[in-house]
Amino acid sequence: MVRIVFLCLQYIFEGLGHLIAKILISSAQYIDHIDERGIQKMCRNIFALQQTLTNITMAREIALDHARQYFELFYHTPEVSLL
């Protein structure tokens, strides 16, 4: 019985990490200005989402790592990003 519940939860939440990452990355274009504190908050919130989903599915959500790395790119200036 416990195994069935686990499989149901895993099925429901399996693609959620990819969906959240896609929404976060695609919505970044609408951010007019973000300072260093805002970047830190976004990265921390993405990490919290990742931990929550990992606790539910018992599998690490790699897609949210990509979203966090994307937002960490905002720390760099355009000149540094081209190197």
PDB file of C-alpha atoms in Angstrom:
ATOM      1  CA  MET A   1       0.000   0.000   0.000  1.00  0.00           C
ATOM      2  CA  VAL A   2       2.792   2.428   0.899  1.00  0.00           C
ATOM      3  CA  ARG A   3       4.559   1.544  -2.354  1.00  0.00           C
ATOM      4  CA  ILE A   4       1.450   2.420  -4.378  1.00  0.00           C
ATOM      5  CA  VAL A   5       1.123   5.815  -2.684  1.00  0.00           C
ATOM      6  CA  PHE A   6       4.813   6.496  -3.333  1.00  0.00           C
ATOM      7  CA  LEU A   7       4.456   5.613  -7.024  1.00  0.00           C
ATOM      8  CA  CYS A   8       1.388   7.838  -7.351  1.00  0.00           C
ATOM      9  CA  LEU A   9       3.203  10.789  -5.776  1.00  0.00           C
ATOM     10  CA  GLN A  10       6.248  10.175  -7.936  1.00  0.00           C
ATOM     11  CA  TYR A  11       4.080  10.096 -11.062  1.00  0.00           C
ATOM     12  CA  ILE A  12       2.311  13.328 -10.139  1.00  0.00           C
ATOM     13  CA  PHE A  13       5.442  15.282  -9.220  1.00  0.00           C
ATOM     14  CA  GLU A  14       7.898  13.774 -11.730  1.00  0.00           C
ATOM     15  CA  GLY A  15       7.796  16.521 -14.367  1.00  0.00           C
ATOM     16  CA  LEU A  16       7.080  19.375 -12.012  1.00  0.00           C
ATOM     17  CA  GLY A  17      10.748  20.345 -11.634  1.00  0.00           C
ATOM     18  CA  HIS A  18      11.150  20.734 -15.389  1.00  0.00           C
ATOM     19  CA  LEU A  19       7.961  22.776 -15.620  1.00  0.00           C
ATOM     20  CA  ILE A  20       8.978  25.106 -12.784  1.00  0.00           C
ATOM     21  CA  ALA A  21      12.466  25.566 -14.257  1.00  0.00           C
ATOM     22  CA  LYS A  22      11.031  26.381 -17.682  1.00  0.00           C
ATOM     23  CA  ILE A  23       8.599  28.906 -16.199  1.00  0.00           C
ATOM     24  CA  LEU A  24      11.330  30.587 -14.129  1.00  0.00           C
ATOM     25  CA  ILE A  25      13.796  30.813 -17.011  1.00  0.00           C
ATOM     26  CA  SER A  26      11.256  31.997 -19.578  1.00  0.00           C
ATOM     27  CA  SER A  27       9.798  34.561 -17.152  1.00  0.00           C
ATOM     28  CA  ALA A  28      13.217  36.104 -16.508  1.00  0.00           C
ATOM     29  CA  GLN A  29      12.835  38.182 -19.664  1.00  0.00           C
ATOM     30  CA  TYR A  30      10.155  40.226 -17.910  1.00  0.00           C
ATOM     31  CA  ILE A  31      12.466  41.305 -15.077  1.00  0.00           C
ATOM     32  CA  ASP A  32      13.364  44.932 -15.743  1.00  0.00           C
ATOM     33  CA  HIS A  33      16.018  45.224 -13.054  1.00  0.00           C
ATOM     34  CA  ILE A  34      17.391  42.778 -10.536  1.00  0.00           C
ATOM     35  CA  ASP A  35      20.058  43.606  -7.997  1.00  0.00           C
ATOM     36  CA  GLU A  36      22.417  41.250  -6.196  1.00  0.00           C
ATOM     37  CA  ARG A  37      19.997  40.759  -3.315  1.00  0.00           C
ATOM     38  CA  GLY A  38      17.225  39.826  -5.752  1.00  0.00           C
ATOM     39  CA  ILE A  39      19.478  37.266  -7.414  1.00  0.00           C
ATOM     40  CA  GLN A  40      20.312  35.771  -4.016  1.00  0.00           C
ATOM     41  CA  LYS A  41      16.606  35.524  -3.165  1.00  0.00           C
ATOM     42  CA  MET A  42      15.791  33.839  -6.479  1.00  0.00           C
ATOM     43  CA  CYS A  43      18.603  31.313  -6.058  1.00  0.00           C
ATOM     44  CA  ARG A  44      17.589  30.600  -2.470  1.00  0.00           C
ATOM     45  CA  ASN A  45      13.934  30.155  -3.438  1.00  0.00           C
ATOM     46  CA  ILE A  46      14.836  27.842  -6.314  1.00  0.00           C
ATOM     47  CA  PHE A  47      16.958  25.796  -3.912  1.00  0.00           C
ATOM     48  CA  ALA A  48      14.040  25.611  -1.454  1.00  0.00           C
ATOM     49  CA  LEU A  49      11.722  24.419  -4.243  1.00  0.00           C
ATOM     50  CA  GLN A  50      14.308  21.841  -5.227  1.00  0.00           C
ATOM     51  CA  GLN A  51      14.594  20.521  -1.680  1.00  0.00           C
ATOM     52  CA  THR A  52      10.820  20.331  -1.305  1.00  0.00           C
ATOM     53  CA  LEU A  53      10.365  18.413  -4.548  1.00  0.00           C
ATOM     54  CA  THR A  54      13.278  16.132  -3.665  1.00  0.00           C
ATOM     55  CA  ASN A  55      11.646  15.307  -0.346  1.00  0.00           C
ATOM     56  CA  ILE A  56       8.394  14.466  -2.105  1.00  0.00           C
ATOM     57  CA  THR A  57       9.771  12.417  -4.997  1.00  0.00           C
ATOM     58  CA  MET A  58      12.958  11.096  -3.369  1.00  0.00           C
ATOM     59  CA  ALA A  59      14.836  12.038  -6.555  1.00  0.00           C
ATOM     60  CA  ARG A  60      16.996  15.106  -7.126  1.00  0.00           C
ATOM     61  CA  GLU A  61      15.476  17.650  -9.494  1.00  0.00           C
ATOM     62  CA  ILE A  62      18.350  18.482 -11.848  1.00  0.00           C
ATOM     63  CA  ALA A  63      16.239  20.895 -13.911  1.00  0.00           C
ATOM     64  CA  LEU A  64      16.054  23.281 -10.969  1.00  0.00           C
ATOM     65  CA  ASP A  65      19.869  23.266 -10.830  1.00  0.00           C
ATOM     66  CA  HIS A  66      19.807  24.620 -14.362  1.00  0.00           C
ATOM     67  CA  ALA A  67      17.353  27.352 -13.361  1.00  0.00           C
ATOM     68  CA  ARG A  68      19.528  28.328 -10.407  1.00  0.00           C
ATOM     69  CA  GLN A  69      22.645  28.418 -12.612  1.00  0.00           C
ATOM     70  CA  TYR A  70      20.757  30.572 -15.102  1.00  0.00           C
ATOM     71  CA  PHE A  71      19.914  33.134 -12.425  1.00  0.00           C
ATOM     72  CA  GLU A  72      23.501  33.037 -11.138  1.00  0.00           C
ATOM     73  CA  LEU A  73      24.553  34.322 -14.560  1.00  0.00           C
ATOM     74  CA  PHE A  74      22.919  37.633 -13.606  1.00  0.00           C
ATOM     75  CA  TYR A  75      25.848  38.193 -11.208  1.00  0.00           C
ATOM     76  CA  HIS A  76      28.122  38.675 -14.243  1.00  0.00           C
ATOM     77  CA  THR A  77      28.374  41.733 -16.432  1.00  0.00           C
ATOM     78  CA  PRO A  78      27.730  41.299 -20.160  1.00  0.00           C
ATOM     79  CA  GLU A  79      31.445  41.623 -20.859  1.00  0.00           C
ATOM     80  CA  VAL A  80      32.320  38.738 -18.518  1.00  0.00           C
ATOM     81  CA  SER A  81      29.548  36.557 -19.953  1.00  0.00           C
ATOM     82  CA  LEU A  82      31.080  36.741 -23.417  1.00  0.00           C
ATOM     83  CA  LEU A  83      34.421  35.280 -22.267  1.00  0.00           C
TER      84      LEU A  83
END
